[in-house]
PDB file of C-alpha atoms in Angstrom:
ATOM      1  CA  UNK A   1      25.828   2.906   5.829  1.00  0.00           C
ATOM      2  CA  UNK A   2      26.376   3.718   2.108  1.00  0.00           C
ATOM      3  CA  UNK A   3      26.657   7.345   1.107  1.00  0.00           C
ATOM      4  CA  UNK A   4      27.853   9.338  -1.911  1.00  0.00           C
ATOM      5  CA  UNK A   5      26.338   9.916  -5.315  1.00  0.00           C
ATOM      6  CA  UNK A   6      24.672   6.487  -5.543  1.00  0.00           C
ATOM      7  CA  UNK A   7      22.917   7.100  -2.246  1.00  0.00           C
ATOM      8  CA  UNK A   8      21.840  10.599  -3.276  1.00  0.00           C
ATOM      9  CA  UNK A   9      20.367   9.386  -6.563  1.00  0.00           C
ATOM     10  CA  UNK A  10      18.455   6.569  -4.866  1.00  0.00           C
ATOM     11  CA  UNK A  11      17.154   8.926  -2.167  1.00  0.00           C
ATOM     12  CA  UNK A  12      15.775  11.204  -4.869  1.00  0.00           C
ATOM     13  CA  UNK A  13      13.170   8.561  -5.748  1.00  0.00           C
ATOM     14  CA  UNK A  14      11.590   8.886  -2.304  1.00  0.00           C
ATOM     15  CA  UNK A  15      10.102  12.333  -2.856  1.00  0.00           C
ATOM     16  CA  UNK A  16       6.570  13.452  -3.750  1.00  0.00           C
ATOM     17  CA  UNK A  17       6.092  13.839  -7.492  1.00  0.00           C
ATOM     18  CA  UNK A  18       5.811  17.602  -7.125  1.00  0.00           C
ATOM     19  CA  UNK A  19       9.483  17.760  -6.110  1.00  0.00           C
ATOM     20  CA  UNK A  20      11.075  14.739  -7.752  1.00  0.00           C
ATOM     21  CA  UNK A  21      13.893  14.751 -10.300  1.00  0.00           C
ATOM     22  CA  UNK A  22      13.627  11.526 -12.247  1.00  0.00           C
ATOM     23  CA  UNK A  23      15.670  11.752 -15.438  1.00  0.00           C
ATOM     24  CA  UNK A  24      18.644   9.978 -13.907  1.00  0.00           C
ATOM     25  CA  UNK A  25      16.377   6.967 -13.251  1.00  0.00           C
ATOM     26  CA  UNK A  26      15.027   6.669 -16.785  1.00  0.00           C
ATOM     27  CA  UNK A  27      15.480   2.890 -16.761  1.00  0.00           C
ATOM     28  CA  UNK A  28      12.669   2.138 -14.282  1.00  0.00           C
ATOM     29  CA  UNK A  29       8.911   2.034 -14.813  1.00  0.00           C
ATOM     30  CA  UNK A  30       8.321   4.283 -11.819  1.00  0.00           C
ATOM     31  CA  UNK A  31      10.800   6.833 -13.179  1.00  0.00           C
ATOM     32  CA  UNK A  32       9.247   6.840 -16.655  1.00  0.00           C
ATOM     33  CA  UNK A  33       5.811   7.372 -15.098  1.00  0.00           C
ATOM     34  CA  UNK A  34       7.077  10.282 -13.054  1.00  0.00           C
ATOM     35  CA  UNK A  35       8.915  11.689 -16.086  1.00  0.00           C
ATOM     36  CA  UNK A  36       5.646  11.852 -18.037  1.00  0.00           C
ATOM     37  CA  UNK A  37       3.781  13.429 -15.110  1.00  0.00           C
ATOM     38  CA  UNK A  38       6.546  15.942 -14.551  1.00  0.00           C
ATOM     39  CA  UNK A  39       6.603  16.848 -18.243  1.00  0.00           C
ATOM     40  CA  UNK A  40       2.862  17.551 -18.257  1.00  0.00           C
ATOM     41  CA  UNK A  41       3.160  19.611 -15.095  1.00  0.00           C
ATOM     42  CA  UNK A  42       6.088  21.655 -16.442  1.00  0.00           C
ATOM     43  CA  UNK A  43       4.277  22.287 -19.735  1.00  0.00           C
ATOM     44  CA  UNK A  44       1.466  23.940 -17.795  1.00  0.00           C
ATOM     45  CA  UNK A  45      -2.345  23.888 -18.032  1.00  0.00           C
ATOM     46  CA  UNK A  46      -4.120  22.720 -21.124  1.00  0.00           C
ATOM     47  CA  UNK A  47      -3.602  19.817 -23.538  1.00  0.00           C
ATOM     48  CA  UNK A  48      -0.209  19.246 -25.124  1.00  0.00           C
ATOM     49  CA  UNK A  49       0.779  17.159 -28.175  1.00  0.00           C
ATOM     50  CA  UNK A  50       2.207  13.752 -27.385  1.00  0.00           C
ATOM     51  CA  UNK A  51       5.419  14.601 -29.246  1.00  0.00           C
ATOM     52  CA  UNK A  52       5.971  17.626 -27.002  1.00  0.00           C
ATOM     53  CA  UNK A  53       5.263  15.594 -23.857  1.00  0.00           C
ATOM     54  CA  UNK A  54       7.670  12.870 -24.993  1.00  0.00           C
ATOM     55  CA  UNK A  55      10.426  15.374 -25.754  1.00  0.00           C
ATOM     56  CA  UNK A  56       9.963  17.099 -22.413  1.00  0.00           C
ATOM     57  CA  UNK A  57      10.065  13.733 -20.592  1.00  0.00           C
ATOM     58  CA  UNK A  58      13.144  12.714 -22.609  1.00  0.00           C
ATOM     59  CA  UNK A  59      11.434   9.492 -23.694  1.00  0.00           C
ATOM     60  CA  UNK A  60      10.803   7.948 -27.126  1.00  0.00           C
ATOM     61  CA  UNK A  61       7.332   8.863 -28.380  1.00  0.00           C
ATOM     62  CA  UNK A  62       6.019   5.243 -28.335  1.00  0.00           C
ATOM     63  CA  UNK A  63       7.184   4.818 -24.727  1.00  0.00           C
ATOM     64  CA  UNK A  64       5.642   8.113 -23.646  1.00  0.00           C
ATOM     65  CA  UNK A  65       2.403   7.167 -25.419  1.00  0.00           C
ATOM     66  CA  UNK A  66       2.202   3.866 -23.536  1.00  0.00           C
ATOM     67  CA  UNK A  67       2.635   5.556 -20.167  1.00  0.00           C
ATOM     68  CA  UNK A  68       0.259   8.406 -21.004  1.00  0.00           C
ATOM     69  CA  UNK A  69      -2.439   5.900 -21.961  1.00  0.00           C
ATOM     70  CA  UNK A  70      -1.894   3.923 -18.754  1.00  0.00           C
ATOM     71  CA  UNK A  71      -2.155   7.110 -16.699  1.00  0.00           C
ATOM     72  CA  UNK A  72      -5.286   8.095 -18.620  1.00  0.00           C
ATOM     73  CA  UNK A  73      -6.926   4.772 -17.750  1.00  0.00           C
ATOM     74  CA  UNK A  74      -6.237   5.530 -14.087  1.00  0.00           C
ATOM     75  CA  UNK A  75      -7.606   9.061 -14.293  1.00  0.00           C
ATOM     76  CA  UNK A  76      -4.386  10.998 -13.674  1.00  0.00           C
ATOM     77  CA  UNK A  77      -4.225  12.179 -17.308  1.00  0.00           C
ATOM     78  CA  UNK A  78      -6.960  12.890 -19.845  1.00  0.00           C
ATOM     79  CA  UNK A  79      -7.091  13.215 -23.617  1.00  0.00           C
ATOM     80  CA  UNK A  80      -8.414  16.673 -24.439  1.00  0.00           C
ATOM     81  CA  UNK A  81      -8.634  18.876 -27.506  1.00  0.00           C
ATOM     82  CA  UNK A  82      -7.178  17.674 -30.812  1.00  0.00           C
ATOM     83  CA  UNK A  83      -6.345  14.021 -31.244  1.00  0.00           C
ATOM     84  CA  UNK A  84      -3.090  13.040 -29.544  1.00  0.00           C
ATOM     85  CA  UNK A  85      -3.208  15.898 -27.031  1.00  0.00           C
ATOM     86  CA  UNK A  86      -3.070  15.189 -23.286  1.00  0.00           C
ATOM     87  CA  UNK A  87      -3.372  17.125 -20.036  1.00  0.00           C
ATOM     88  CA  UNK A  88      -3.252  16.428 -16.323  1.00  0.00           C
ATOM     89  CA  UNK A  89      -6.682  15.684 -14.886  1.00  0.00           C
ATOM     90  CA  UNK A  90      -7.998  18.802 -13.198  1.00  0.00           C
ATOM     91  CA  UNK A  91     -10.455  17.126 -10.802  1.00  0.00           C
ATOM     92  CA  UNK A  92      -8.768  14.952  -8.130  1.00  0.00           C
ATOM     93  CA  UNK A  93     -10.375  11.578  -7.531  1.00  0.00           C
ATOM     94  CA  UNK A  94      -9.556   8.213  -6.074  1.00  0.00           C
ATOM     95  CA  UNK A  95      -8.309   5.150  -7.905  1.00  0.00           C
ATOM     96  CA  UNK A  96      -8.053   1.567  -6.718  1.00  0.00           C
ATOM     97  CA  UNK A  97      -4.573   0.911  -8.089  1.00  0.00           C
ATOM     98  CA  UNK A  98      -2.149   1.730 -10.850  1.00  0.00           C
ATOM     99  CA  UNK A  99      -2.107  -0.684 -13.726  1.00  0.00           C
ATOM    100  CA  UNK A 100       0.801  -3.030 -14.298  1.00  0.00           C
ATOM    101  CA  UNK A 101       2.408  -0.780 -16.892  1.00  0.00           C
ATOM    102  CA  UNK A 102       2.711   2.010 -14.323  1.00  0.00           C
ATOM    103  CA  UNK A 103       3.576   0.093 -11.167  1.00  0.00           C
ATOM    104  CA  UNK A 104       7.140  -1.168 -10.869  1.00  0.00           C
ATOM    105  CA  UNK A 105       7.281  -3.621  -7.943  1.00  0.00           C
ATOM    106  CA  UNK A 106      10.895  -4.627  -8.471  1.00  0.00           C
ATOM    107  CA  UNK A 107      13.473  -3.918  -5.808  1.00  0.00           C
ATOM    108  CA  UNK A 108      16.357  -1.555  -6.347  1.00  0.00           C
ATOM    109  CA  UNK A 109      14.415   1.723  -6.598  1.00  0.00           C
ATOM    110  CA  UNK A 110      16.183   3.097  -3.515  1.00  0.00           C
ATOM    111  CA  UNK A 111      19.740   3.848  -2.478  1.00  0.00           C
ATOM    112  CA  UNK A 112      21.921   1.124  -0.928  1.00  0.00           C
ATOM    113  CA  UNK A 113      21.628   2.919   2.418  1.00  0.00           C
ATOM    114  CA  UNK A 114      17.819   2.914   2.410  1.00  0.00           C
ATOM    115  CA  UNK A 115      17.802  -0.650   1.108  1.00  0.00           C
ATOM    116  CA  UNK A 116      20.035  -1.711   4.002  1.00  0.00           C
ATOM    117  CA  UNK A 117      17.616  -0.163   6.500  1.00  0.00           C
ATOM    118  CA  UNK A 118      14.717  -2.026   4.888  1.00  0.00           C
ATOM    119  CA  UNK A 119      16.535  -5.360   4.994  1.00  0.00           C
ATOM    120  CA  UNK A 120      17.520  -4.732   8.608  1.00  0.00           C
ATOM    121  CA  UNK A 121      13.863  -4.162   9.524  1.00  0.00           C
ATOM    122  CA  UNK A 122      12.898  -7.420   7.847  1.00  0.00           C
ATOM    123  CA  UNK A 123      15.662  -9.335   9.604  1.00  0.00           C
ATOM    124  CA  UNK A 124      14.882  -7.744  12.973  1.00  0.00           C
ATOM    125  CA  UNK A 125      11.187  -8.663  12.857  1.00  0.00           C
ATOM    126  CA  UNK A 126      11.054 -11.672  10.554  1.00  0.00           C
ATOM    127  CA  UNK A 127       8.189 -10.030   8.657  1.00  0.00           C
ATOM    128  CA  UNK A 128       7.760  -8.279   5.293  1.00  0.00           C
ATOM    129  CA  UNK A 129       9.086  -4.719   5.115  1.00  0.00           C
ATOM    130  CA  UNK A 130       8.106  -2.221   2.432  1.00  0.00           C
ATOM    131  CA  UNK A 131       9.050   1.317   1.496  1.00  0.00           C
ATOM    132  CA  UNK A 132       6.433   3.576  -0.092  1.00  0.00           C
ATOM    133  CA  UNK A 133       6.558   6.912  -1.888  1.00  0.00           C
ATOM    134  CA  UNK A 134       3.568   9.187  -2.542  1.00  0.00           C
ATOM    135  CA  UNK A 135       2.172   9.972  -5.989  1.00  0.00           C
ATOM    136  CA  UNK A 136       0.374  13.297  -5.532  1.00  0.00           C
ATOM    137  CA  UNK A 137      -0.740  14.033  -9.090  1.00  0.00           C
ATOM    138  CA  UNK A 138      -4.313  13.165 -10.053  1.00  0.00           C
ATOM    139  CA  UNK A 139      -5.282  10.302  -7.766  1.00  0.00           C
ATOM    140  CA  UNK A 140      -3.357  10.550  -4.491  1.00  0.00           C
ATOM    141  CA  UNK A 141      -1.604   7.204  -4.157  1.00  0.00           C
ATOM    142  CA  UNK A 142       1.190   5.495  -2.316  1.00  0.00           C
ATOM    143  CA  UNK A 143       3.280   3.030  -4.290  1.00  0.00           C
ATOM    144  CA  UNK A 144       5.939   0.537  -3.235  1.00  0.00           C
ATOM    145  CA  UNK A 145       9.460   1.402  -4.365  1.00  0.00           C
ATOM    146  CA  UNK A 146      11.303  -1.334  -2.476  1.00  0.00           C
ATOM    147  CA  UNK A 147      10.629  -4.342  -0.278  1.00  0.00           C
ATOM    148  CA  UNK A 148      12.301  -7.125   1.689  1.00  0.00           C
ATOM    149  CA  UNK A 149      10.181 -10.242   2.073  1.00  0.00           C
ATOM    150  CA  UNK A 150      12.489 -12.709   3.816  1.00  0.00           C
ATOM    151  CA  UNK A 151      10.858 -16.121   4.175  1.00  0.00           C
ATOM    152  CA  UNK A 152       7.425 -14.835   3.105  1.00  0.00           C
ATOM    153  CA  UNK A 153       7.936 -15.012  -0.664  1.00  0.00           C
ATOM    154  CA  UNK A 154       5.743 -18.099  -1.050  1.00  0.00           C
ATOM    155  CA  UNK A 155       2.949 -16.543   1.016  1.00  0.00           C
ATOM    156  CA  UNK A 156       2.978 -13.438  -1.146  1.00  0.00           C
ATOM    157  CA  UNK A 157       2.954 -15.485  -4.330  1.00  0.00           C
ATOM    158  CA  UNK A 158      -0.103 -17.362  -3.041  1.00  0.00           C
ATOM    159  CA  UNK A 159      -2.006 -14.181  -2.155  1.00  0.00           C
ATOM    160  CA  UNK A 160      -4.847 -12.980  -4.405  1.00  0.00           C
ATOM    161  CA  UNK A 161      -3.514 -10.887  -7.262  1.00  0.00           C
ATOM    162  CA  UNK A 162      -5.923  -8.058  -6.475  1.00  0.00           C
ATOM    163  CA  UNK A 163      -4.618  -7.929  -2.894  1.00  0.00           C
ATOM    164  CA  UNK A 164      -1.027  -7.834  -4.110  1.00  0.00           C
ATOM    165  CA  UNK A 165      -1.798  -4.946  -6.445  1.00  0.00           C
ATOM    166  CA  UNK A 166      -3.289  -3.014  -3.529  1.00  0.00           C
ATOM    167  CA  UNK A 167      -0.199  -3.846  -1.484  1.00  0.00           C
ATOM    168  CA  UNK A 168       2.022  -2.376  -4.212  1.00  0.00           C
ATOM    169  CA  UNK A 169      -0.125   0.688  -4.908  1.00  0.00           C
ATOM    170  CA  UNK A 170      -3.351   2.078  -3.461  1.00  0.00           C
ATOM    171  CA  UNK A 171      -5.026   5.353  -2.436  1.00  0.00           C
ATOM    172  CA  UNK A 172      -3.509   7.072   0.580  1.00  0.00           C
ATOM    173  CA  UNK A 173      -6.564   6.334   2.707  1.00  0.00           C
ATOM    174  CA  UNK A 174      -6.502   2.593   1.974  1.00  0.00           C
ATOM    175  CA  UNK A 175      -4.164   1.325   4.695  1.00  0.00           C
ATOM    176  CA  UNK A 176      -1.666   2.192   7.417  1.00  0.00           C
ATOM    177  CA  UNK A 177       1.139   3.128   5.008  1.00  0.00           C
ATOM    178  CA  UNK A 178      -1.013   5.590   3.105  1.00  0.00           C
ATOM    179  CA  UNK A 179      -2.526   7.049   6.268  1.00  0.00           C
ATOM    180  CA  UNK A 180       0.951   7.560   7.724  1.00  0.00           C
ATOM    181  CA  UNK A 181       1.743   9.729   4.692  1.00  0.00           C
ATOM    182  CA  UNK A 182      -1.672  11.406   4.614  1.00  0.00           C
ATOM    183  CA  UNK A 183      -1.416  12.444   8.256  1.00  0.00           C
ATOM    184  CA  UNK A 184       1.745  14.421   7.469  1.00  0.00           C
ATOM    185  CA  UNK A 185       0.537  16.304   4.400  1.00  0.00           C
ATOM    186  CA  UNK A 186      -0.322  19.976   4.832  1.00  0.00           C
ATOM    187  CA  UNK A 187      -4.002  20.833   4.667  1.00  0.00           C
ATOM    188  CA  UNK A 188      -5.291  17.260   4.755  1.00  0.00           C
ATOM    189  CA  UNK A 189      -8.756  16.725   6.136  1.00  0.00           C
ATOM    190  CA  UNK A 190     -10.144  13.212   6.223  1.00  0.00           C
ATOM    191  CA  UNK A 191     -13.159  12.890   8.558  1.00  0.00           C
ATOM    192  CA  UNK A 192     -13.283   9.544  10.313  1.00  0.00           C
ATOM    193  CA  UNK A 193      -9.630   8.728   9.665  1.00  0.00           C
ATOM    194  CA  UNK A 194      -7.437   8.507  12.793  1.00  0.00           C
ATOM    195  CA  UNK A 195      -5.041  11.134  11.504  1.00  0.00           C
ATOM    196  CA  UNK A 196      -4.713  13.027  14.786  1.00  0.00           C
ATOM    197  CA  UNK A 197      -3.776   9.841  16.606  1.00  0.00           C
ATOM    198  CA  UNK A 198      -1.251   8.960  13.919  1.00  0.00           C
ATOM    199  CA  UNK A 199       0.331  12.400  14.264  1.00  0.00           C
ATOM    200  CA  UNK A 200       0.503  12.035  18.042  1.00  0.00           C
ATOM    201  CA  UNK A 201       1.837   8.471  18.091  1.00  0.00           C
ATOM    202  CA  UNK A 202       4.065   8.736  15.036  1.00  0.00           C
ATOM    203  CA  UNK A 203       2.777   5.542  13.439  1.00  0.00           C
ATOM    204  CA  UNK A 204      -0.322   3.870  12.018  1.00  0.00           C
ATOM    205  CA  UNK A 205      -1.673   0.354  12.526  1.00  0.00           C
ATOM    206  CA  UNK A 206      -4.423  -1.334  10.544  1.00  0.00           C
ATOM    207  CA  UNK A 207      -5.461  -4.145   8.213  1.00  0.00           C
ATOM    208  CA  UNK A 208      -3.131  -4.931   5.344  1.00  0.00           C
ATOM    209  CA  UNK A 209      -4.456  -5.360   1.791  1.00  0.00           C
ATOM    210  CA  UNK A 210      -3.420  -9.008   2.218  1.00  0.00           C
ATOM    211  CA  UNK A 211      -6.223 -11.062   3.802  1.00  0.00           C
ATOM    212  CA  UNK A 212      -5.570 -11.877   7.480  1.00  0.00           C
ATOM    213  CA  UNK A 213      -2.440  -9.703   7.579  1.00  0.00           C
ATOM    214  CA  UNK A 214      -1.839  -6.521   9.570  1.00  0.00           C
ATOM    215  CA  UNK A 215       0.230  -3.465   8.690  1.00  0.00           C
ATOM    216  CA  UNK A 216       2.304  -1.109  10.839  1.00  0.00           C
ATOM    217  CA  UNK A 217       3.683   2.026   9.186  1.00  0.00           C
ATOM    218  CA  UNK A 218       5.533   5.220  10.065  1.00  0.00           C
ATOM    219  CA  UNK A 219       6.224   8.311   7.961  1.00  0.00           C
ATOM    220  CA  UNK A 220       9.637   8.980   6.469  1.00  0.00           C
ATOM    221  CA  UNK A 221      10.688  12.609   6.308  1.00  0.00           C
ATOM    222  CA  UNK A 222      13.058  14.638   4.169  1.00  0.00           C
ATOM    223  CA  UNK A 223      13.663  17.544   6.496  1.00  0.00           C
ATOM    224  CA  UNK A 224      10.184  18.936   7.215  1.00  0.00           C
ATOM    225  CA  UNK A 225       8.657  17.375   4.099  1.00  0.00           C
ATOM    226  CA  UNK A 226       6.917  13.967   4.229  1.00  0.00           C
ATOM    227  CA  UNK A 227       8.758  11.777   1.725  1.00  0.00           C
ATOM    228  CA  UNK A 228       6.964   8.462   2.139  1.00  0.00           C
ATOM    229  CA  UNK A 229       6.415   5.695   4.656  1.00  0.00           C
ATOM    230  CA  UNK A 230       8.077   2.506   5.792  1.00  0.00           C
ATOM    231  CA  UNK A 231       5.746  -0.361   6.612  1.00  0.00           C
ATOM    232  CA  UNK A 232       5.834  -3.821   8.067  1.00  0.00           C
ATOM    233  CA  UNK A 233       3.162  -6.380   7.194  1.00  0.00           C
ATOM    234  CA  UNK A 234       2.699  -9.597   9.138  1.00  0.00           C
ATOM    235  CA  UNK A 235       0.112 -12.349   9.568  1.00  0.00           C
ATOM    236  CA  UNK A 236      -2.499 -11.071  12.037  1.00  0.00           C
ATOM    237  CA  UNK A 237      -2.023 -14.005  14.379  1.00  0.00           C
ATOM    238  CA  UNK A 238       1.631 -13.065  14.870  1.00  0.00           C
ATOM    239  CA  UNK A 239       0.745  -9.558  16.060  1.00  0.00           C
ATOM    240  CA  UNK A 240      -2.031 -10.418  18.500  1.00  0.00           C
ATOM    241  CA  UNK A 241       0.257 -10.381  21.527  1.00  0.00           C
ATOM    242  CA  UNK A 242       1.007  -6.964  23.011  1.00  0.00           C
ATOM    243  CA  UNK A 243       4.717  -7.725  23.298  1.00  0.00           C
ATOM    244  CA  UNK A 244       5.080  -8.780  19.655  1.00  0.00           C
ATOM    245  CA  UNK A 245       3.054  -5.806  18.413  1.00  0.00           C
ATOM    246  CA  UNK A 246       5.019  -3.318  20.512  1.00  0.00           C
ATOM    247  CA  UNK A 247       8.317  -4.787  19.333  1.00  0.00           C
ATOM    248  CA  UNK A 248       7.275  -4.397  15.701  1.00  0.00           C
ATOM    249  CA  UNK A 249       6.024  -0.835  16.242  1.00  0.00           C
ATOM    250  CA  UNK A 250       9.350   0.150  17.782  1.00  0.00           C
ATOM    251  CA  UNK A 251      11.258  -1.506  14.935  1.00  0.00           C
ATOM    252  CA  UNK A 252       9.242   0.354  12.296  1.00  0.00           C
ATOM    253  CA  UNK A 253       9.646   3.698  14.046  1.00  0.00           C
ATOM    254  CA  UNK A 254      13.390   3.140  14.486  1.00  0.00           C
ATOM    255  CA  UNK A 255      13.699   2.393  10.769  1.00  0.00           C
ATOM    256  CA  UNK A 256      11.636   5.446   9.819  1.00  0.00           C
ATOM    257  CA  UNK A 257      13.873   7.633  11.980  1.00  0.00           C
ATOM    258  CA  UNK A 258      17.026   6.222  10.389  1.00  0.00           C
ATOM    259  CA  UNK A 259      15.680   6.671   6.859  1.00  0.00           C
ATOM    260  CA  UNK A 260      14.545  10.210   7.661  1.00  0.00           C
ATOM    261  CA  UNK A 261      18.046  10.991   8.868  1.00  0.00           C
ATOM    262  CA  UNK A 262      19.544   9.688   5.633  1.00  0.00           C
ATOM    263  CA  UNK A 263      17.175  11.716   3.461  1.00  0.00           C
ATOM    264  CA  UNK A 264      17.553  14.868   5.539  1.00  0.00           C
ATOM    265  CA  UNK A 265      21.343  14.715   5.421  1.00  0.00           C
ATOM    266  CA  UNK A 266      21.163  14.309   1.645  1.00  0.00           C
ATOM    267  CA  UNK A 267      18.923  17.372   1.455  1.00  0.00           C
ATOM    268  CA  UNK A 268      21.341  19.415   3.546  1.00  0.00           C
ATOM    269  CA  UNK A 269      24.258  18.428   1.270  1.00  0.00           C
ATOM    270  CA  UNK A 270      22.278  19.520  -1.795  1.00  0.00           C
ATOM    271  CA  UNK A 271      21.335  22.818  -0.138  1.00  0.00           C
ATOM    272  CA  UNK A 272      24.971  23.489   0.705  1.00  0.00           C
TER     273      UNK A 272
END
């Protein structure tokens, strides 16, 4: 599998916002979003002028303004104090999805090595495979950073747009992928959610945002830190049989283990 600097840079995307370096990925929508969030976090509490936020994020002021406004509409950022001053939202809350300006659903957000694992999962199962990273600032979300759809492109194109948006980004408690991440976060308490079972079994199963589809997901780790989740979504009728479901669960968990190994080895190299 691919290694080296390209792999290390791609792996860096699959980290929680609180620990993500994004400047080397300034060409992607996800990276620009994270750059703005990181800038606000590094500037500290209180409102900050847009020009200062833009400079800290290393983005042109108009670009930073567009992303700040999109984040404000989703509740992660708020305008406070003098005109043109922004701050991170202090009260966490849930959001249904990130708007189009914030969510980048294009492939290529990961390293070649992680991408190869995702494509292998799709080929092995014949279903749609997705890789998610957590966004833990403001609304706690999981968002898709890469996917392999195989022969299901037409089915996805025909799906309701609202369902697709939830597939690309949604609160952590919305589906199996988010719950797989949520179950691994320190100090999480979500009454009614099957988090203990997910921790014990190492995977989550549940309805997909796509109507009549199911989702199977497993957490991806970077050492002892949850870095995201890999998920497989398939038409419900194709997972009704115990054999088919078990095969897909094993495939997802194998992929999660391989990705975790890649990310952990990258972390060890950086630490050395």
